PDB file of C-alpha atoms in Angstrom:
ATOM      1  CA  UNK C  26     -10.459  14.304   6.089  1.00 71.00           C
ATOM      2  CA  UNK C  27      -6.970  13.074   6.041  1.00 77.00           C
ATOM      3  CA  UNK C  28      -4.816  13.190   3.175  1.00 86.00           C
ATOM      4  CA  UNK C  29      -1.429  12.782   1.668  1.00 92.00           C
ATOM      5  CA  UNK C  30       0.436  14.917  -0.785  1.00 95.00           C
ATOM      6  CA  UNK C  31       3.558  14.169  -2.796  1.00 96.00           C
ATOM      7  CA  UNK C  32       4.267  17.233  -4.559  1.00 95.00           C
ATOM      8  CA  UNK C  33       6.492  15.460  -7.165  1.00 95.00           C
ATOM      9  CA  UNK C  34       6.013  12.946  -9.683  1.00 94.00           C
ATOM     10  CA  UNK C  35       9.566  12.228 -10.653  1.00 96.00           C
ATOM     11  CA  UNK C  36      12.931  13.053  -8.677  1.00 97.00           C
ATOM     12  CA  UNK C  37      15.788  12.698 -10.113  1.00 97.00           C
ATOM     13  CA  UNK C  38      19.359  12.175  -8.536  1.00 97.00           C
ATOM     14  CA  UNK C  39      22.896  11.052  -9.334  1.00 97.00           C
ATOM     15  CA  UNK C  40      24.373   8.216  -7.795  1.00 97.00           C
ATOM     16  CA  UNK C  41      26.318   9.064  -4.697  1.00 97.00           C
ATOM     17  CA  UNK C  42      24.379  12.046  -3.975  1.00 97.00           C
ATOM     18  CA  UNK C  43      21.796  12.597  -1.348  1.00 97.00           C
ATOM     19  CA  UNK C  44      18.025  12.090  -1.859  1.00 97.00           C
ATOM     20  CA  UNK C  45      15.086  13.665  -0.537  1.00 97.00           C
ATOM     21  CA  UNK C  46      11.484  12.633  -1.551  1.00 98.00           C
ATOM     22  CA  UNK C  47       8.640  15.217  -0.116  1.00 98.00           C
ATOM     23  CA  UNK C  48       5.630  14.231   1.639  1.00 97.00           C
ATOM     24  CA  UNK C  49       3.152  16.382   3.421  1.00 96.00           C
ATOM     25  CA  UNK C  50       0.102  15.460   5.461  1.00 93.00           C
ATOM     26  CA  UNK C  51      -3.103  16.528   6.758  1.00 89.00           C
ATOM     27  CA  UNK C  52      -4.612  14.468   9.475  1.00 83.00           C
ATOM     28  CA  UNK C  53      -6.674  15.020  12.788  1.00 78.00           C
ATOM     29  CA  UNK C  54      -5.152  14.032  15.867  1.00 78.00           C
ATOM     30  CA  UNK C  55      -1.677  12.406  15.914  1.00 79.00           C
ATOM     31  CA  UNK C  56      -0.508  10.949  12.732  1.00 82.00           C
ATOM     32  CA  UNK C  57       0.822   7.489  11.949  1.00 88.00           C
ATOM     33  CA  UNK C  58       2.884   8.189   8.893  1.00 92.00           C
ATOM     34  CA  UNK C  59       4.631   5.470   6.510  1.00 93.00           C
ATOM     35  CA  UNK C  60       6.789   5.228   3.313  1.00 96.00           C
ATOM     36  CA  UNK C  61       6.529   2.297   1.272  1.00 94.00           C
ATOM     37  CA  UNK C  62       8.823   1.450  -1.866  1.00 94.00           C
ATOM     38  CA  UNK C  63       7.249  -0.383  -5.183  1.00 91.00           C
ATOM     39  CA  UNK C  64       9.521  -2.258  -7.603  1.00 88.00           C
ATOM     40  CA  UNK C  65       8.017  -2.795 -11.064  1.00 80.00           C
ATOM     41  CA  UNK C  66       5.278  -5.117 -10.872  1.00 72.00           C
ATOM     42  CA  UNK C  67       5.629  -5.830  -7.076  1.00 77.00           C
ATOM     43  CA  UNK C  68       3.661  -5.157  -4.146  1.00 79.00           C
ATOM     44  CA  UNK C  69       4.534  -2.410  -1.583  1.00 86.00           C
ATOM     45  CA  UNK C  70       7.724  -3.144   0.770  1.00 89.00           C
ATOM     46  CA  UNK C  71       7.427  -1.161   3.947  1.00 88.00           C
ATOM     47  CA  UNK C  72      10.616   1.321   4.487  1.00 93.00           C
ATOM     48  CA  UNK C  73       9.596   2.699   7.648  1.00 93.00           C
ATOM     49  CA  UNK C  74       7.137   4.426  10.107  1.00 91.00           C
ATOM     50  CA  UNK C  75       6.527   7.260  12.446  1.00 92.00           C
ATOM     51  CA  UNK C  76       4.238   6.417  15.293  1.00 86.00           C
ATOM     52  CA  UNK C  77       5.572   8.360  18.410  1.00 84.00           C
ATOM     53  CA  UNK C  78       8.559   9.508  19.824  1.00 86.00           C
ATOM     54  CA  UNK C  79      11.980  10.440  18.014  1.00 89.00           C
ATOM     55  CA  UNK C  80      11.135  12.684  15.193  1.00 92.00           C
ATOM     56  CA  UNK C  81      14.152  11.116  13.165  1.00 95.00           C
ATOM     57  CA  UNK C  82      12.983   7.559  11.813  1.00 95.00           C
ATOM     58  CA  UNK C  83      15.621   5.116  10.414  1.00 95.00           C
ATOM     59  CA  UNK C  84      14.094   2.300   7.939  1.00 93.00           C
ATOM     60  CA  UNK C  85      15.291  -0.163   5.562  1.00 90.00           C
ATOM     61  CA  UNK C  86      18.107  -0.073   3.174  1.00 92.00           C
ATOM     62  CA  UNK C  87      19.398   3.004   4.691  1.00 95.00           C
ATOM     63  CA  UNK C  88      16.468   5.437   4.281  1.00 97.00           C
ATOM     64  CA  UNK C  89      15.272   7.724   6.886  1.00 97.00           C
ATOM     65  CA  UNK C  90      12.412  10.213   7.322  1.00 97.00           C
ATOM     66  CA  UNK C  91      12.060  13.086   9.578  1.00 95.00           C
ATOM     67  CA  UNK C  92       8.619  13.929  11.147  1.00 94.00           C
ATOM     68  CA  UNK C  93       8.076  17.762  11.343  1.00 95.00           C
ATOM     69  CA  UNK C  94       4.996  18.490  12.868  1.00 91.00           C
ATOM     70  CA  UNK C  95       5.126  22.228  12.548  1.00 93.00           C
ATOM     71  CA  UNK C  96       5.366  21.849   8.531  1.00 94.00           C
ATOM     72  CA  UNK C  97       3.020  18.802   8.872  1.00 94.00           C
ATOM     73  CA  UNK C  98       5.793  17.180   6.651  1.00 96.00           C
ATOM     74  CA  UNK C  99       7.373  13.478   6.775  1.00 97.00           C
ATOM     75  CA  UNK C 100      10.254  13.768   3.811  1.00 98.00           C
ATOM     76  CA  UNK C 101      12.355  10.705   2.876  1.00 98.00           C
ATOM     77  CA  UNK C 102      16.026  11.044   2.958  1.00 98.00           C
ATOM     78  CA  UNK C 103      18.946   8.595   1.959  1.00 97.00           C
ATOM     79  CA  UNK C 104      22.423  10.222   2.295  1.00 97.00           C
ATOM     80  CA  UNK C 105      24.029   8.756  -0.562  1.00 97.00           C
ATOM     81  CA  UNK C 106      21.696   7.210  -3.458  1.00 97.00           C
ATOM     82  CA  UNK C 107      22.155   4.058  -5.097  1.00 96.00           C
ATOM     83  CA  UNK C 108      21.141   3.018  -8.728  1.00 96.00           C
ATOM     84  CA  UNK C 109      18.891   0.195  -7.177  1.00 94.00           C
ATOM     85  CA  UNK C 110      16.939   2.914  -5.078  1.00 96.00           C
ATOM     86  CA  UNK C 111      15.177   3.668  -8.319  1.00 96.00           C
ATOM     87  CA  UNK C 112      11.507   3.156  -7.773  1.00 95.00           C
ATOM     88  CA  UNK C 113       8.173   4.018  -6.908  1.00 94.00           C
ATOM     89  CA  UNK C 114       7.689   5.665  -3.475  1.00 96.00           C
ATOM     90  CA  UNK C 115       4.742   6.050  -1.552  1.00 96.00           C
ATOM     91  CA  UNK C 116       3.885   8.091   1.367  1.00 96.00           C
ATOM     92  CA  UNK C 117       0.851   7.282   3.563  1.00 94.00           C
ATOM     93  CA  UNK C 118      -0.881   8.169   6.439  1.00 90.00           C
ATOM     94  CA  UNK C 119      -3.327   5.879   8.861  1.00 83.00           C
ATOM     95  CA  UNK C 120      -6.667   7.201   9.580  1.00 65.00           C
ATOM     96  CA  UNK C 121      -7.956   8.571  12.922  1.00 58.00           C
ATOM     97  CA  UNK C 122     -10.233   6.879  14.950  1.00 59.00           C
ATOM     98  CA  UNK C 123     -12.651   5.038  14.262  1.00 59.00           C
ATOM     99  CA  UNK C 124     -11.054   4.116  10.793  1.00 59.00           C
ATOM    100  CA  UNK C 125      -7.475   3.881  12.422  1.00 65.00           C
ATOM    101  CA  UNK C 126      -7.030   0.852  10.433  1.00 72.00           C
ATOM    102  CA  UNK C 127      -7.389   2.643   6.880  1.00 80.00           C
ATOM    103  CA  UNK C 128      -4.502   3.820   5.000  1.00 86.00           C
ATOM    104  CA  UNK C 129      -4.455   6.807   2.693  1.00 88.00           C
ATOM    105  CA  UNK C 130      -1.565   6.808   0.224  1.00 91.00           C
ATOM    106  CA  UNK C 131       0.274   9.736  -1.467  1.00 93.00           C
ATOM    107  CA  UNK C 132       0.152   9.404  -5.386  1.00 92.00           C
ATOM    108  CA  UNK C 133       3.711   8.078  -5.569  1.00 94.00           C
ATOM    109  CA  UNK C 134       6.767   9.772  -6.620  1.00 96.00           C
ATOM    110  CA  UNK C 135       9.320   8.026  -9.111  1.00 95.00           C
ATOM    111  CA  UNK C 136      12.735   7.963  -8.007  1.00 97.00           C
ATOM    112  CA  UNK C 137      15.480   7.678 -10.731  1.00 97.00           C
ATOM    113  CA  UNK C 138      19.073   7.329  -9.636  1.00 97.00           C
ATOM    114  CA  UNK C 139      21.211   8.022 -12.691  1.00 95.00           C
ATOM    115  CA  UNK C 140      24.702   6.219 -12.772  1.00 93.00           C
TER     116      UNK C 140
ATOM    117  CA  UNK Z  28       7.964 -13.163   9.534  1.00 65.00           C
ATOM    118  CA  UNK Z  29       4.666 -11.315   8.634  1.00 81.00           C
ATOM    119  CA  UNK Z  30       4.613 -12.673   4.775  1.00 88.00           C
ATOM    120  CA  UNK Z  31       1.284 -12.297   2.969  1.00 92.00           C
ATOM    121  CA  UNK Z  32       0.995 -14.174  -0.399  1.00 94.00           C
ATOM    122  CA  UNK Z  33      -1.119 -13.660  -3.085  1.00 95.00           C
ATOM    123  CA  UNK Z  34      -2.240 -16.245  -5.996  1.00 96.00           C
ATOM    124  CA  UNK Z  35      -2.388 -15.967  -8.964  1.00 96.00           C
ATOM    125  CA  UNK Z  36       0.305 -13.374  -9.442  1.00 94.00           C
ATOM    126  CA  UNK Z  37      -0.734 -12.823 -12.905  1.00 95.00           C
ATOM    127  CA  UNK Z  38      -4.048 -13.724 -14.768  1.00 97.00           C
ATOM    128  CA  UNK Z  39      -5.523 -13.116 -18.068  1.00 97.00           C
ATOM    129  CA  UNK Z  40      -9.110 -14.037 -18.789  1.00 95.00           C
ATOM    130  CA  UNK Z  41     -11.743 -13.502 -21.252  1.00 96.00           C
ATOM    131  CA  UNK Z  42     -14.260 -10.680 -20.829  1.00 96.00           C
ATOM    132  CA  UNK Z  43     -17.245 -11.875 -19.224  1.00 96.00           C
ATOM    133  CA  UNK Z  44     -15.506 -14.643 -16.972  1.00 96.00           C
ATOM    134  CA  UNK Z  45     -15.006 -14.375 -13.208  1.00 97.00           C
ATOM    135  CA  UNK Z  46     -11.615 -14.679 -11.692  1.00 97.00           C
ATOM    136  CA  UNK Z  47     -10.948 -15.366  -8.173  1.00 97.00           C
ATOM    137  CA  UNK Z  48      -7.472 -13.871  -6.484  1.00 97.00           C
ATOM    138  CA  UNK Z  49      -6.475 -15.539  -3.165  1.00 97.00           C
ATOM    139  CA  UNK Z  50      -4.682 -13.444  -0.073  1.00 96.00           C
ATOM    140  CA  UNK Z  51      -3.081 -15.444   2.453  1.00 95.00           C
ATOM    141  CA  UNK Z  52      -1.116 -14.444   5.643  1.00 93.00           C
ATOM    142  CA  UNK Z  53       1.598 -17.104   5.759  1.00 92.00           C
ATOM    143  CA  UNK Z  54       2.899 -16.823   9.321  1.00 89.00           C
ATOM    144  CA  UNK Z  55       0.357 -15.073  11.329  1.00 90.00           C
ATOM    145  CA  UNK Z  56      -3.389 -14.646  11.883  1.00 90.00           C
ATOM    146  CA  UNK Z  57      -5.102 -11.788  10.662  1.00 89.00           C
ATOM    147  CA  UNK Z  58      -8.770 -10.750  11.512  1.00 82.00           C
ATOM    148  CA  UNK Z  59      -8.770  -7.837   8.947  1.00 89.00           C
ATOM    149  CA  UNK Z  60      -7.429  -7.908   5.343  1.00 93.00           C
ATOM    150  CA  UNK Z  61      -7.737  -5.040   3.029  1.00 94.00           C
ATOM    151  CA  UNK Z  62      -8.014  -5.184  -0.691  1.00 96.00           C
ATOM    152  CA  UNK Z  63      -6.486  -2.124  -2.993  1.00 95.00           C
ATOM    153  CA  UNK Z  64      -6.147  -1.722  -6.804  1.00 95.00           C
ATOM    154  CA  UNK Z  65      -3.834   0.213  -8.707  1.00 90.00           C
ATOM    155  CA  UNK Z  66      -3.962   1.545 -12.234  1.00 85.00           C
ATOM    156  CA  UNK Z  67      -0.919   1.881 -14.159  1.00 81.00           C
ATOM    157  CA  UNK Z  68       1.185   5.112 -12.738  1.00 77.00           C
ATOM    158  CA  UNK Z  69      -1.283   5.596 -10.106  1.00 83.00           C
ATOM    159  CA  UNK Z  70      -1.440   5.294  -6.148  1.00 87.00           C
ATOM    160  CA  UNK Z  71      -3.387   2.215  -4.535  1.00 89.00           C
ATOM    161  CA  UNK Z  72      -6.844   2.785  -4.002  1.00 91.00           C
ATOM    162  CA  UNK Z  73      -8.510   1.196  -1.107  1.00 92.00           C
ATOM    163  CA  UNK Z  74     -11.404  -1.106  -2.471  1.00 95.00           C
ATOM    164  CA  UNK Z  75     -12.684  -2.770   0.502  1.00 94.00           C
ATOM    165  CA  UNK Z  76     -12.001  -4.071   4.368  1.00 92.00           C
ATOM    166  CA  UNK Z  77     -12.512  -7.666   4.972  1.00 89.00           C
ATOM    167  CA  UNK Z  78     -13.203  -9.225   8.086  1.00 86.00           C
ATOM    168  CA  UNK Z  79     -13.101 -12.675   9.271  1.00 83.00           C
ATOM    169  CA  UNK Z  80     -16.477 -14.088   9.556  1.00 82.00           C
ATOM    170  CA  UNK Z  81     -18.476 -11.086   8.648  1.00 84.00           C
ATOM    171  CA  UNK Z  82     -19.202  -9.204   5.654  1.00 88.00           C
ATOM    172  CA  UNK Z  83     -16.638  -7.054   3.763  1.00 91.00           C
ATOM    173  CA  UNK Z  84     -16.883  -3.361   4.173  1.00 92.00           C
ATOM    174  CA  UNK Z  85     -16.757  -1.540   0.541  1.00 94.00           C
ATOM    175  CA  UNK Z  86     -15.463   1.713  -0.141  1.00 92.00           C
ATOM    176  CA  UNK Z  87     -17.732   4.460  -1.793  1.00 92.00           C
ATOM    177  CA  UNK Z  88     -18.036   3.688  -5.547  1.00 93.00           C
ATOM    178  CA  UNK Z  89     -16.773   0.014  -5.407  1.00 95.00           C
ATOM    179  CA  UNK Z  90     -19.277  -2.228  -6.514  1.00 94.00           C
ATOM    180  CA  UNK Z  91     -19.901  -4.820  -4.051  1.00 92.00           C
ATOM    181  CA  UNK Z  92     -21.756  -7.267  -6.356  1.00 94.00           C
ATOM    182  CA  UNK Z  93     -18.663  -6.933  -8.950  1.00 96.00           C
ATOM    183  CA  UNK Z  94     -16.111  -7.679  -6.175  1.00 96.00           C
ATOM    184  CA  UNK Z  95     -17.211 -10.379  -3.868  1.00 95.00           C
ATOM    185  CA  UNK Z  96     -14.896 -10.698  -0.709  1.00 94.00           C
ATOM    186  CA  UNK Z  97     -14.957 -13.726   1.404  1.00 91.00           C
ATOM    187  CA  UNK Z  98     -12.750 -14.178   4.311  1.00 89.00           C
ATOM    188  CA  UNK Z  99     -13.560 -17.456   5.384  1.00 82.00           C
ATOM    189  CA  UNK Z 100     -10.474 -17.943   7.968  1.00 89.00           C
ATOM    190  CA  UNK Z 101      -7.796 -16.134   9.728  1.00 90.00           C
ATOM    191  CA  UNK Z 102      -5.422 -16.624   7.171  1.00 93.00           C
ATOM    192  CA  UNK Z 103      -7.140 -16.381   4.120  1.00 94.00           C
ATOM    193  CA  UNK Z 104      -9.388 -13.787   2.085  1.00 94.00           C
ATOM    194  CA  UNK Z 105     -10.530 -14.053  -1.449  1.00 95.00           C
ATOM    195  CA  UNK Z 106     -11.378 -11.632  -4.166  1.00 97.00           C
ATOM    196  CA  UNK Z 107     -13.596 -12.427  -6.883  1.00 97.00           C
ATOM    197  CA  UNK Z 108     -14.020 -10.154  -9.992  1.00 97.00           C
ATOM    198  CA  UNK Z 109     -17.224 -11.273 -11.342  1.00 96.00           C
ATOM    199  CA  UNK Z 110     -18.120 -11.134 -14.981  1.00 96.00           C
ATOM    200  CA  UNK Z 111     -14.842  -9.100 -15.678  1.00 96.00           C
ATOM    201  CA  UNK Z 112     -14.414  -6.656 -18.332  1.00 95.00           C
ATOM    202  CA  UNK Z 113     -11.412  -5.022 -19.796  1.00 95.00           C
ATOM    203  CA  UNK Z 114     -11.921  -2.042 -17.592  1.00 94.00           C
ATOM    204  CA  UNK Z 115     -11.267  -4.395 -14.822  1.00 95.00           C
ATOM    205  CA  UNK Z 116      -7.844  -4.781 -15.709  1.00 95.00           C
ATOM    206  CA  UNK Z 117      -5.557  -3.646 -12.787  1.00 94.00           C
ATOM    207  CA  UNK Z 118      -2.862  -4.431 -10.232  1.00 93.00           C
ATOM    208  CA  UNK Z 119      -4.687  -5.784  -7.180  1.00 96.00           C
ATOM    209  CA  UNK Z 120      -2.922  -5.875  -3.860  1.00 94.00           C
ATOM    210  CA  UNK Z 121      -3.805  -7.304  -0.684  1.00 95.00           C
ATOM    211  CA  UNK Z 122      -2.790  -6.685   2.973  1.00 94.00           C
ATOM    212  CA  UNK Z 123      -3.400  -8.035   6.352  1.00 92.00           C
ATOM    213  CA  UNK Z 124      -3.187  -6.800   9.763  1.00 88.00           C
ATOM    214  CA  UNK Z 125      -1.533  -9.231  12.238  1.00 82.00           C
ATOM    215  CA  UNK Z 126      -3.628 -10.099  15.683  1.00 76.00           C
ATOM    216  CA  UNK Z 127      -0.264  -9.600  17.622  1.00 76.00           C
ATOM    217  CA  UNK Z 128       0.548  -5.782  16.251  1.00 72.00           C
ATOM    218  CA  UNK Z 129       0.136  -3.376  18.731  1.00 66.00           C
ATOM    219  CA  UNK Z 130      -1.098  -0.822  15.979  1.00 69.00           C
ATOM    220  CA  UNK Z 131      -2.591  -2.584  13.437  1.00 73.00           C
ATOM    221  CA  UNK Z 132       0.268  -2.880  11.065  1.00 78.00           C
ATOM    222  CA  UNK Z 133      -0.593  -3.858   7.456  1.00 85.00           C
ATOM    223  CA  UNK Z 134       1.539  -6.393   5.832  1.00 89.00           C
ATOM    224  CA  UNK Z 135       1.155  -6.075   2.292  1.00 91.00           C
ATOM    225  CA  UNK Z 136       1.190  -9.022  -0.503  1.00 93.00           C
ATOM    226  CA  UNK Z 137       3.048  -9.006  -3.763  1.00 91.00           C
ATOM    227  CA  UNK Z 138       0.211  -7.927  -5.889  1.00 93.00           C
ATOM    228  CA  UNK Z 139      -2.058  -9.670  -8.682  1.00 95.00           C
ATOM    229  CA  UNK Z 140      -1.904  -8.733 -12.443  1.00 94.00           C
ATOM    230  CA  UNK Z 141      -5.440  -9.055 -13.865  1.00 96.00           C
ATOM    231  CA  UNK Z 142      -5.700  -8.758 -17.674  1.00 96.00           C
ATOM    232  CA  UNK Z 143      -9.142  -8.928 -19.146  1.00 96.00           C
ATOM    233  CA  UNK Z 144      -9.003  -9.404 -22.880  1.00 95.00           C
TER     234      UNK Z 144
END
């Protein structure tokens, strides 16, 4: 069965420093991978996705993620963190056929950007 | 484009009453919508898959008689929490899959905070 692991409950980064939020996955077949961000009492906002092609995916708000097939990872990165990046981040994977419409979410990582 | 709305955004009700939550795709048609619930500081858990014109598919452990789902049109799905109890208090989020999407991309609504007293 497919699964997603986010090993860190919380990540603290000083403003202006690079940030990384880790994600590893387990899925049969070719994965569809996603990152979403959630602000307090809000729904999910899409950041970026990997479907196929270039392993480095660029997304919204300056975020990017690198698909690493050998390490089954899809870490989220940003070169210079902003205080406004503080939020809850979810890594997600789409299921394989026939449930390729079903999204499995990681448990989330809370990102704190310190001024 | 690809905006999903939910109504209400927040609802407080008494134990034993029923609450209806609407999920609308505003600028696209969606044959499939999904309903998730999220407990505080936890991830989203898929409750059910709602298909236009047919019965919803519920995930294991979700009571279909308690969480009634209706997907009457290509732009509207409703979740009714029947005989709500305090343990049903949660954040409910829907998503919709665009007919035009080449890989079944889901677009998420802003969520509905349900508090049962």
